[in-house]
Amino acid sequence: MTRPLRVRLLTADPGHPLLAAAAALLRAGGHTVDTQHPAAPEEPGRPDVCLLKARTPQALALAARLEERGVPVVNPAAATAFCQDRQRMADRALAAGLPFAPTRTADLAGLDVPEPVVLKSLHSRRGDLVAAVPDTATARRLAAEWPGEPVVVQPMAANDGWDHKLWAVDGRLFAERRRSELAPPVPGAATRAALPVAELPAHWRDLALAAGEVFGLDVYGVDVLATAAGPLIVDVNAFPGIRGQAGAPEALAALAVAAGTGSRRPAGHAAARTAG
């Protein structure tokens, strides 16, 4: 029988559906769950495991201190921080052979756009810049609205207008289609659609699992576009929301227990299991 664990949620939103459901399962299993707000003084005591669903500098510093004390953190602070830098993310993905969108860092103020591109803030964060930019005039307007914002540039890849959201929790996959925020709106059309993992091509599932290994993540999301040349990864997110996916809270609670008891080493060693 698993000994009772002390699980810490490092987040500003403990009521998030995924976290709240996983916490309820953990408490039902006899474990203690407490919450550390990233901006609050550090909670006393040493947890057995920490779930890091926050990306602020304060949250990363708190997580790093727990790691220094030997606490397993899911996902590790360094891996979470790494995925906030979109240029480093792209460079590592491409070096590992993943089909990631070609990405370059640019000065938004002096950027010429001879053909349509996608501009994104270099540093991923809530409310950051993500925009389809058809021409130089649009880039100049964005430069005035976002003075001094470091950006990356990606080619505008022809696709069906849907983002394929692939999520993983300790190697178990979940998926959904969402209408791309960069695609022209279609009045009255659905913006979300089910995407059964079992119906994904095997190489898509393999790509999603490989991303966890490449970036050292156990709970993450991979955004994929369907292009004529095949799947194209445009983003990797540490600890996304994974809302409304049956089995995701159970997978997260099981991962917390495994990491807290030492039977599972966090970060990048997920087994190749999929949700059917």
C-alpha positions as YAML, in Angstrom:
chain: A
units: angstrom
residues:
- id: 1
  name: MET
  ca: [0.00, 0.00, 0.00]
- id: 2
  name: THR
  ca: [1.30, 3.47, -0.92]
- id: 3
  name: ARG
  ca: [2.26, 5.57, 2.09]
- id: 4
  name: PRO
  ca: [0.41, 8.89, 2.49]
- id: 5
  name: LEU
  ca: [2.16, 11.66, 0.57]
- id: 6
  name: ARG
  ca: [2.30, 15.40, 0.89]
- id: 7
  name: VAL
  ca: [1.69, 16.83, -2.57]
- id: 8
  name: ARG
  ca: [2.26, 20.52, -3.28]
- id: 9
  name: LEU
  ca: [0.55, 22.39, -6.10]
- id: 10
  name: LEU
  ca: [2.75, 25.31, -7.17]
- id: 11
  name: THR
  ca: [0.20, 27.44, -9.00]
- id: 12
  name: ALA
  ca: [-1.80, 30.64, -8.90]
- id: 13
  name: ASP
  ca: [-4.92, 28.71, -9.94]
- id: 14
  name: PRO
  ca: [-5.55, 25.64, -7.76]
- id: 15
  name: GLY
  ca: [-9.16, 25.65, -8.96]
- id: 16
  name: HIS
  ca: [-8.10, 24.83, -12.52]
- id: 17
  name: PRO
  ca: [-10.21, 21.81, -13.53]
- id: 18
  name: LEU
  ca: [-7.25, 19.50, -14.16]
- id: 19
  name: LEU
  ca: [-5.51, 20.38, -10.90]
- id: 20
  name: ALA
  ca: [-8.69, 20.40, -8.82]
- id: 21
  name: ALA
  ca: [-9.77, 17.00, -10.10]
- id: 22
  name: ALA
  ca: [-6.32, 15.47, -9.60]
- id: 23
  name: ALA
  ca: [-6.14, 16.95, -6.09]
- id: 24
  name: ALA
  ca: [-9.53, 15.46, -5.23]
- id: 25
  name: LEU
  ca: [-8.34, 12.03, -6.37]
- id: 26
  name: LEU
  ca: [-5.17, 12.35, -4.32]
- id: 27
  name: ARG
  ca: [-7.06, 13.36, -1.19]
- id: 28
  name: ALA
  ca: [-9.48, 10.48, -1.72]
- id: 29
  name: GLY
  ca: [-6.44, 8.21, -1.77]
- id: 30
  name: GLY
  ca: [-5.34, 9.45, 1.65]
- id: 31
  name: HIS
  ca: [-2.75, 11.99, 0.53]
- id: 32
  name: THR
  ca: [-2.38, 15.59, 1.68]
- id: 33
  name: VAL
  ca: [-2.48, 18.34, -0.96]
- id: 34
  name: ASP
  ca: [-1.45, 21.92, -0.26]
- id: 35
  name: THR
  ca: [-1.11, 24.94, -2.55]
- id: 36
  name: GLN
  ca: [1.81, 27.32, -2.93]
- id: 37
  name: HIS
  ca: [0.99, 30.57, -4.70]
- id: 38
  name: PRO
  ca: [4.08, 31.71, -6.63]
- id: 39
  name: ALA
  ca: [3.87, 35.23, -5.23]
- id: 40
  name: ALA
  ca: [3.33, 34.16, -1.59]
- id: 41
  name: PRO
  ca: [5.95, 33.30, 1.04]
- id: 42
  name: GLU
  ca: [7.12, 29.72, 0.75]
- id: 43
  name: GLU
  ca: [4.92, 27.20, 2.52]
- id: 44
  name: PRO
  ca: [6.64, 25.49, 5.47]
- id: 45
  name: GLY
  ca: [7.61, 21.84, 5.38]
- id: 46
  name: ARG
  ca: [8.98, 19.58, 2.70]
- id: 47
  name: PRO
  ca: [6.49, 18.03, 0.28]
- id: 48
  name: ASP
  ca: [7.08, 14.61, -1.20]
- id: 49
  name: VAL
  ca: [6.35, 15.88, -4.70]
- id: 50
  name: CYS
  ca: [5.50, 19.20, -6.34]
- id: 51
  name: LEU
  ca: [3.31, 19.79, -9.39]
- id: 52
  name: LEU
  ca: [4.56, 22.96, -11.12]
- id: 53
  name: LYS
  ca: [1.75, 24.63, -13.05]
- id: 54
  name: ALA
  ca: [3.17, 28.14, -13.23]
- id: 55
  name: ARG
  ca: [5.87, 29.81, -15.31]
- id: 56
  name: THR
  ca: [6.64, 33.06, -13.53]
- id: 57
  name: PRO
  ca: [10.19, 33.75, -12.29]
- id: 58
  name: GLN
  ca: [8.96, 33.43, -8.70]
- id: 59
  name: ALA
  ca: [7.40, 30.03, -9.40]
- id: 60
  name: LEU
  ca: [10.51, 28.74, -11.14]
- id: 61
  name: ALA
  ca: [12.70, 29.93, -8.27]
- id: 62
  name: LEU
  ca: [10.47, 28.21, -5.71]
- id: 63
  name: ALA
  ca: [10.50, 24.99, -7.73]
- id: 64
  name: ALA
  ca: [14.28, 25.11, -8.08]
- id: 65
  name: ARG
  ca: [14.67, 25.47, -4.31]
- id: 66
  name: LEU
  ca: [12.47, 22.41, -3.76]
- id: 67
  name: GLU
  ca: [14.59, 20.46, -6.23]
- id: 68
  name: GLU
  ca: [17.73, 21.48, -4.34]
- id: 69
  name: ARG
  ca: [16.13, 19.91, -1.26]
- id: 70
  name: GLY
  ca: [15.55, 16.67, -3.14]
- id: 71
  name: VAL
  ca: [11.85, 17.15, -3.91]
- id: 72
  name: PRO
  ca: [10.77, 15.75, -7.31]
- id: 73
  name: VAL
  ca: [9.10, 18.51, -9.33]
- id: 74
  name: VAL
  ca: [6.77, 17.80, -12.26]
- id: 75
  name: ASN
  ca: [7.83, 19.33, -14.63]
- id: 76
  name: PRO
  ca: [11.37, 20.28, -13.54]
- id: 77
  name: ALA
  ca: [12.02, 24.01, -13.21]
- id: 78
  name: ALA
  ca: [14.79, 24.04, -15.82]
- id: 79
  name: ALA
  ca: [12.67, 22.21, -18.41]
- id: 80
  name: THR
  ca: [9.73, 24.53, -17.76]
- id: 81
  name: ALA
  ca: [11.93, 27.60, -18.17]
- id: 82
  name: PHE
  ca: [13.56, 26.24, -21.31]
- id: 83
  name: CYS
  ca: [10.22, 25.94, -23.11]
- id: 84
  name: GLN
  ca: [9.49, 29.61, -22.51]
- id: 85
  name: ASP
  ca: [12.24, 30.58, -24.98]
- id: 86
  name: ARG
  ca: [10.78, 29.89, -28.41]
- id: 87
  name: GLN
  ca: [14.09, 30.16, -30.25]
- id: 88
  name: ARG
  ca: [15.85, 27.67, -28.00]
- id: 89
  name: MET
  ca: [12.81, 25.42, -28.24]
- id: 90
  name: ALA
  ca: [12.89, 25.42, -32.03]
- id: 91
  name: ASP
  ca: [16.66, 24.92, -32.17]
- id: 92
  name: ARG
  ca: [16.52, 21.90, -29.87]
- id: 93
  name: ALA
  ca: [13.53, 20.37, -31.65]
- id: 94
  name: LEU
  ca: [15.11, 20.69, -35.07]
- id: 95
  name: ALA
  ca: [18.45, 19.37, -33.82]
- id: 96
  name: ALA
  ca: [16.59, 16.33, -32.46]
- id: 97
  name: GLY
  ca: [14.96, 15.70, -35.84]
- id: 98
  name: LEU
  ca: [11.44, 16.80, -34.89]
- id: 99
  name: PRO
  ca: [9.44, 18.47, -37.70]
- id: 100
  name: PHE
  ca: [9.37, 21.90, -36.06]
- id: 101
  name: ALA
  ca: [8.54, 25.14, -37.85]
- id: 102
  name: PRO
  ca: [11.71, 26.99, -38.98]
- id: 103
  name: THR
  ca: [12.17, 29.78, -36.45]
- id: 104
  name: ARG
  ca: [14.43, 32.85, -36.33]
- id: 105
  name: THR
  ca: [14.75, 35.73, -33.89]
- id: 106
  name: ALA
  ca: [14.16, 39.20, -35.33]
- id: 107
  name: ASP
  ca: [13.97, 42.88, -34.44]
- id: 108
  name: LEU
  ca: [10.30, 43.71, -34.81]
- id: 109
  name: ALA
  ca: [10.98, 47.42, -35.33]
- id: 110
  name: GLY
  ca: [13.01, 46.84, -38.48]
- id: 111
  name: LEU
  ca: [11.38, 43.69, -39.81]
- id: 112
  name: ASP
  ca: [10.58, 43.47, -43.53]
- id: 113
  name: VAL
  ca: [7.84, 40.99, -44.46]
- id: 114
  name: PRO
  ca: [7.96, 40.15, -48.19]
- id: 115
  name: GLU
  ca: [5.60, 37.19, -47.68]
- id: 116
  name: PRO
  ca: [3.17, 36.22, -44.92]
- id: 117
  name: VAL
  ca: [4.73, 35.04, -41.65]
- id: 118
  name: VAL
  ca: [3.74, 34.27, -38.07]
- id: 119
  name: LEU
  ca: [5.22, 36.49, -35.37]
- id: 120
  name: LYS
  ca: [5.45, 35.35, -31.76]
- id: 121
  name: SER
  ca: [7.01, 36.82, -28.65]
- id: 122
  name: LEU
  ca: [10.41, 35.27, -28.08]
- id: 123
  name: HIS
  ca: [9.43, 34.56, -24.48]
- id: 124
  name: SER
  ca: [6.22, 32.56, -24.10]
- id: 125
  name: ARG
  ca: [3.89, 33.91, -21.43]
- id: 126
  name: ARG
  ca: [0.24, 34.70, -20.82]
- id: 127
  name: GLY
  ca: [-0.96, 37.46, -23.15]
- id: 128
  name: ASP
  ca: [2.13, 37.36, -25.37]
- id: 129
  name: LEU
  ca: [2.24, 38.38, -29.02]
- id: 130
  name: VAL
  ca: [1.09, 35.75, -31.54]
- id: 131
  name: ALA
  ca: [-0.02, 37.16, -34.88]
- id: 132
  name: ALA
  ca: [-0.32, 36.37, -38.57]
- id: 133
  name: VAL
  ca: [1.54, 39.14, -40.39]
- id: 134
  name: PRO
  ca: [0.85, 39.46, -44.12]
- id: 135
  name: ASP
  ca: [3.12, 42.41, -44.90]
- id: 136
  name: THR
  ca: [5.64, 44.95, -43.64]
- id: 137
  name: ALA
  ca: [2.96, 47.54, -42.84]
- id: 138
  name: THR
  ca: [1.35, 45.15, -40.37]
- id: 139
  name: ALA
  ca: [4.75, 44.45, -38.80]
- id: 140
  name: ARG
  ca: [5.31, 48.21, -38.35]
- id: 141
  name: ARG
  ca: [1.94, 48.57, -36.64]
- id: 142
  name: LEU
  ca: [2.75, 45.71, -34.26]
- id: 143
  name: ALA
  ca: [6.15, 47.25, -33.53]
- id: 144
  name: ALA
  ca: [4.39, 50.43, -32.40]
- id: 145
  name: GLU
  ca: [1.97, 48.43, -30.22]
- id: 146
  name: TRP
  ca: [4.74, 46.23, -28.77]
- id: 147
  name: PRO
  ca: [7.77, 48.53, -28.45]
- id: 148
  name: GLY
  ca: [10.96, 46.64, -27.64]
- id: 149
  name: GLU
  ca: [9.27, 43.21, -27.78]
- id: 150
  name: PRO
  ca: [11.73, 40.48, -28.86]
- id: 151
  name: VAL
  ca: [10.07, 38.22, -31.42]
- id: 152
  name: VAL
  ca: [10.57, 35.09, -33.45]
- id: 153
  name: VAL
  ca: [9.46, 34.67, -37.04]
- id: 154
  name: GLN
  ca: [8.03, 31.48, -38.55]
- id: 155
  name: PRO
  ca: [6.88, 30.92, -42.13]
- id: 156
  name: MET
  ca: [3.13, 30.87, -42.66]
- id: 157
  name: ALA
  ca: [2.55, 27.16, -43.28]
- id: 158
  name: ALA
  ca: [-0.46, 26.27, -45.41]
- id: 159
  name: ASN
  ca: [-2.81, 24.11, -43.35]
- id: 160
  name: ASP
  ca: [-6.48, 23.33, -42.75]
- id: 161
  name: GLY
  ca: [-6.97, 26.12, -40.20]
- id: 162
  name: TRP
  ca: [-7.02, 23.79, -37.19]
- id: 163
  name: ASP
  ca: [-4.49, 23.42, -34.39]
- id: 164
  name: HIS
  ca: [-4.10, 19.80, -33.36]
- id: 165
  name: LYS
  ca: [-3.55, 19.86, -29.61]
- id: 166
  name: LEU
  ca: [-1.72, 16.74, -28.45]
- id: 167
  name: TRP
  ca: [-1.22, 16.44, -24.71]
- id: 168
  name: ALA
  ca: [0.77, 13.95, -22.68]
- id: 169
  name: VAL
  ca: [0.68, 13.02, -19.01]
- id: 170
  name: ASP
  ca: [3.39, 10.51, -18.13]
- id: 171
  name: GLY
  ca: [3.23, 9.05, -21.64]
- id: 172
  name: ARG
  ca: [-0.55, 8.86, -21.87]
- id: 173
  name: LEU
  ca: [-1.83, 10.89, -24.80]
- id: 174
  name: PHE
  ca: [-4.92, 13.06, -25.17]
- id: 175
  name: ALA
  ca: [-5.94, 15.20, -28.12]
- id: 176
  name: GLU
  ca: [-8.35, 17.81, -29.45]
- id: 177
  name: ARG
  ca: [-8.70, 20.01, -32.51]
- id: 178
  name: ARG
  ca: [-9.13, 23.76, -32.04]
- id: 179
  name: ARG
  ca: [-9.70, 26.38, -34.67]
- id: 180
  name: SER
  ca: [-6.44, 28.28, -35.03]
- id: 181
  name: GLU
  ca: [-6.43, 31.79, -33.62]
- id: 182
  name: LEU
  ca: [-4.55, 32.76, -36.79]
- id: 183
  name: ALA
  ca: [-7.16, 31.34, -39.17]
- id: 184
  name: PRO
  ca: [-9.95, 33.54, -40.57]
- id: 185
  name: PRO
  ca: [-13.07, 33.19, -38.40]
- id: 186
  name: VAL
  ca: [-15.99, 31.21, -39.81]
- id: 187
  name: PRO
  ca: [-19.27, 32.57, -38.40]
- id: 188
  name: GLY
  ca: [-21.32, 29.87, -36.69]
- id: 189
  name: ALA
  ca: [-18.64, 27.21, -37.14]
- id: 190
  name: ALA
  ca: [-17.38, 25.09, -34.25]
- id: 191
  name: THR
  ca: [-14.09, 26.17, -32.73]
- id: 192
  name: ARG
  ca: [-13.31, 22.84, -31.01]
- id: 193
  name: ALA
  ca: [-13.64, 19.25, -32.16]
- id: 194
  name: ALA
  ca: [-12.94, 15.86, -30.64]
- id: 195
  name: LEU
  ca: [-9.78, 14.11, -31.79]
- id: 196
  name: PRO
  ca: [-9.62, 10.50, -30.56]
- id: 197
  name: VAL
  ca: [-6.01, 9.51, -29.97]
- id: 198
  name: ALA
  ca: [-6.65, 6.10, -31.52]
- id: 199
  name: GLU
  ca: [-7.49, 7.84, -34.80]
- id: 200
  name: LEU
  ca: [-4.21, 9.76, -34.95]
- id: 201
  name: PRO
  ca: [-1.59, 8.41, -37.36]
- id: 202
  name: ALA
  ca: [1.01, 6.39, -35.46]
- id: 203
  name: HIS
  ca: [3.79, 8.78, -36.42]
- id: 204
  name: TRP
  ca: [1.86, 11.69, -34.89]
- id: 205
  name: ARG
  ca: [1.65, 9.79, -31.61]
- id: 206
  name: ASP
  ca: [5.35, 8.98, -31.84]
- id: 207
  name: LEU
  ca: [6.17, 12.67, -32.39]
- id: 208
  name: ALA
  ca: [4.20, 13.72, -29.34]
- id: 209
  name: LEU
  ca: [5.94, 11.17, -27.11]
- id: 210
  name: ALA
  ca: [9.35, 12.04, -28.57]
- id: 211
  name: ALA
  ca: [8.81, 15.71, -27.66]
- id: 212
  name: GLY
  ca: [8.62, 14.78, -23.99]
- id: 213
  name: GLU
  ca: [11.98, 13.01, -24.21]
- id: 214
  name: VAL
  ca: [13.59, 15.88, -26.13]
- id: 215
  name: PHE
  ca: [12.46, 18.55, -23.66]
- id: 216
  name: GLY
  ca: [12.52, 16.56, -20.42]
- id: 217
  name: LEU
  ca: [8.81, 16.95, -19.74]
- id: 218
  name: ASP
  ca: [6.23, 14.58, -18.29]
- id: 219
  name: VAL
  ca: [3.16, 16.83, -18.54]
- id: 220
  name: TYR
  ca: [3.12, 18.86, -21.73]
- id: 221
  name: GLY
  ca: [1.35, 19.85, -24.91]
- id: 222
  name: VAL
  ca: [2.44, 19.77, -28.53]
- id: 223
  name: ASP
  ca: [0.69, 22.01, -31.08]
- id: 224
  name: VAL
  ca: [0.72, 20.43, -34.54]
- id: 225
  name: LEU
  ca: [-0.45, 21.67, -37.93]
- id: 226
  name: ALA
  ca: [-1.49, 19.28, -40.68]
- id: 227
  name: THR
  ca: [0.38, 20.39, -43.81]
- id: 228
  name: ALA
  ca: [0.87, 18.89, -47.25]
- id: 229
  name: ALA
  ca: [4.38, 17.88, -46.19]
- id: 230
  name: GLY
  ca: [3.14, 16.16, -43.02]
- id: 231
  name: PRO
  ca: [2.73, 17.18, -39.37]
- id: 232
  name: LEU
  ca: [4.47, 20.41, -38.37]
- id: 233
  name: ILE
  ca: [5.09, 21.21, -34.71]
- id: 234
  name: VAL
  ca: [4.70, 24.92, -33.93]
- id: 235
  name: ASP
  ca: [4.86, 24.95, -30.13]
- id: 236
  name: VAL
  ca: [5.59, 22.83, -27.05]
- id: 237
  name: ASN
  ca: [4.03, 23.84, -23.72]
- id: 238
  name: ALA
  ca: [5.00, 22.69, -20.25]
- id: 239
  name: PHE
  ca: [2.00, 21.67, -18.09]
- id: 240
  name: PRO
  ca: [-0.91, 22.93, -20.23]
- id: 241
  name: GLY
  ca: [-4.54, 22.95, -19.10]
- id: 242
  name: ILE
  ca: [-5.74, 19.70, -20.74]
- id: 243
  name: ARG
  ca: [-9.35, 20.63, -20.04]
- id: 244
  name: GLY
  ca: [-12.20, 18.21, -20.53]
- id: 245
  name: GLN
  ca: [-10.08, 15.14, -21.29]
- id: 246
  name: ALA
  ca: [-11.37, 11.98, -19.65]
- id: 247
  name: GLY
  ca: [-8.60, 10.21, -17.77]
- id: 248
  name: ALA
  ca: [-6.21, 13.18, -17.57]
- id: 249
  name: PRO
  ca: [-6.79, 13.90, -13.84]
- id: 250
  name: GLU
  ca: [-6.31, 10.20, -13.06]
- id: 251
  name: ALA
  ca: [-3.08, 10.12, -15.05]
- id: 252
  name: LEU
  ca: [-1.78, 13.24, -13.28]
- id: 253
  name: ALA
  ca: [-2.68, 11.91, -9.82]
- id: 254
  name: ALA
  ca: [-0.97, 8.60, -10.60]
- id: 255
  name: LEU
  ca: [2.14, 10.43, -11.81]
- id: 256
  name: ALA
  ca: [2.26, 12.49, -8.61]
- id: 257
  name: VAL
  ca: [2.08, 9.34, -6.48]
- id: 258
  name: ALA
  ca: [4.71, 7.55, -8.56]
- id: 259
  name: ALA
  ca: [7.08, 10.52, -8.42]
- id: 260
  name: GLY
  ca: [6.46, 11.11, -4.71]
- id: 261
  name: THR
  ca: [7.16, 7.50, -3.77]
- id: 262
  name: GLY
  ca: [10.24, 7.30, -5.97]
- id: 263
  name: SER
  ca: [8.84, 4.59, -8.22]
- id: 264
  name: ARG
  ca: [8.85, 6.98, -11.14]
- id: 265
  name: ARG
  ca: [11.63, 9.41, -12.00]
- id: 266
  name: PRO
  ca: [10.11, 12.67, -13.29]
- id: 267
  name: ALA
  ca: [10.95, 14.28, -16.59]
- id: 268
  name: GLY
  ca: [11.38, 12.68, -19.93]
- id: 269
  name: HIS
  ca: [11.06, 8.98, -19.18]
- id: 270
  name: ALA
  ca: [7.40, 8.49, -20.04]
- id: 271
  name: ALA
  ca: [6.25, 5.06, -21.12]
- id: 272
  name: ALA
  ca: [4.67, 4.83, -24.53]
- id: 273
  name: ARG
  ca: [1.07, 4.40, -23.41]
- id: 274
  name: THR
  ca: [-1.86, 5.99, -25.20]
- id: 275
  name: ALA
  ca: [-5.42, 6.65, -24.28]
- id: 276
  name: GLY
  ca: [-7.81, 4.79, -26.53]
...
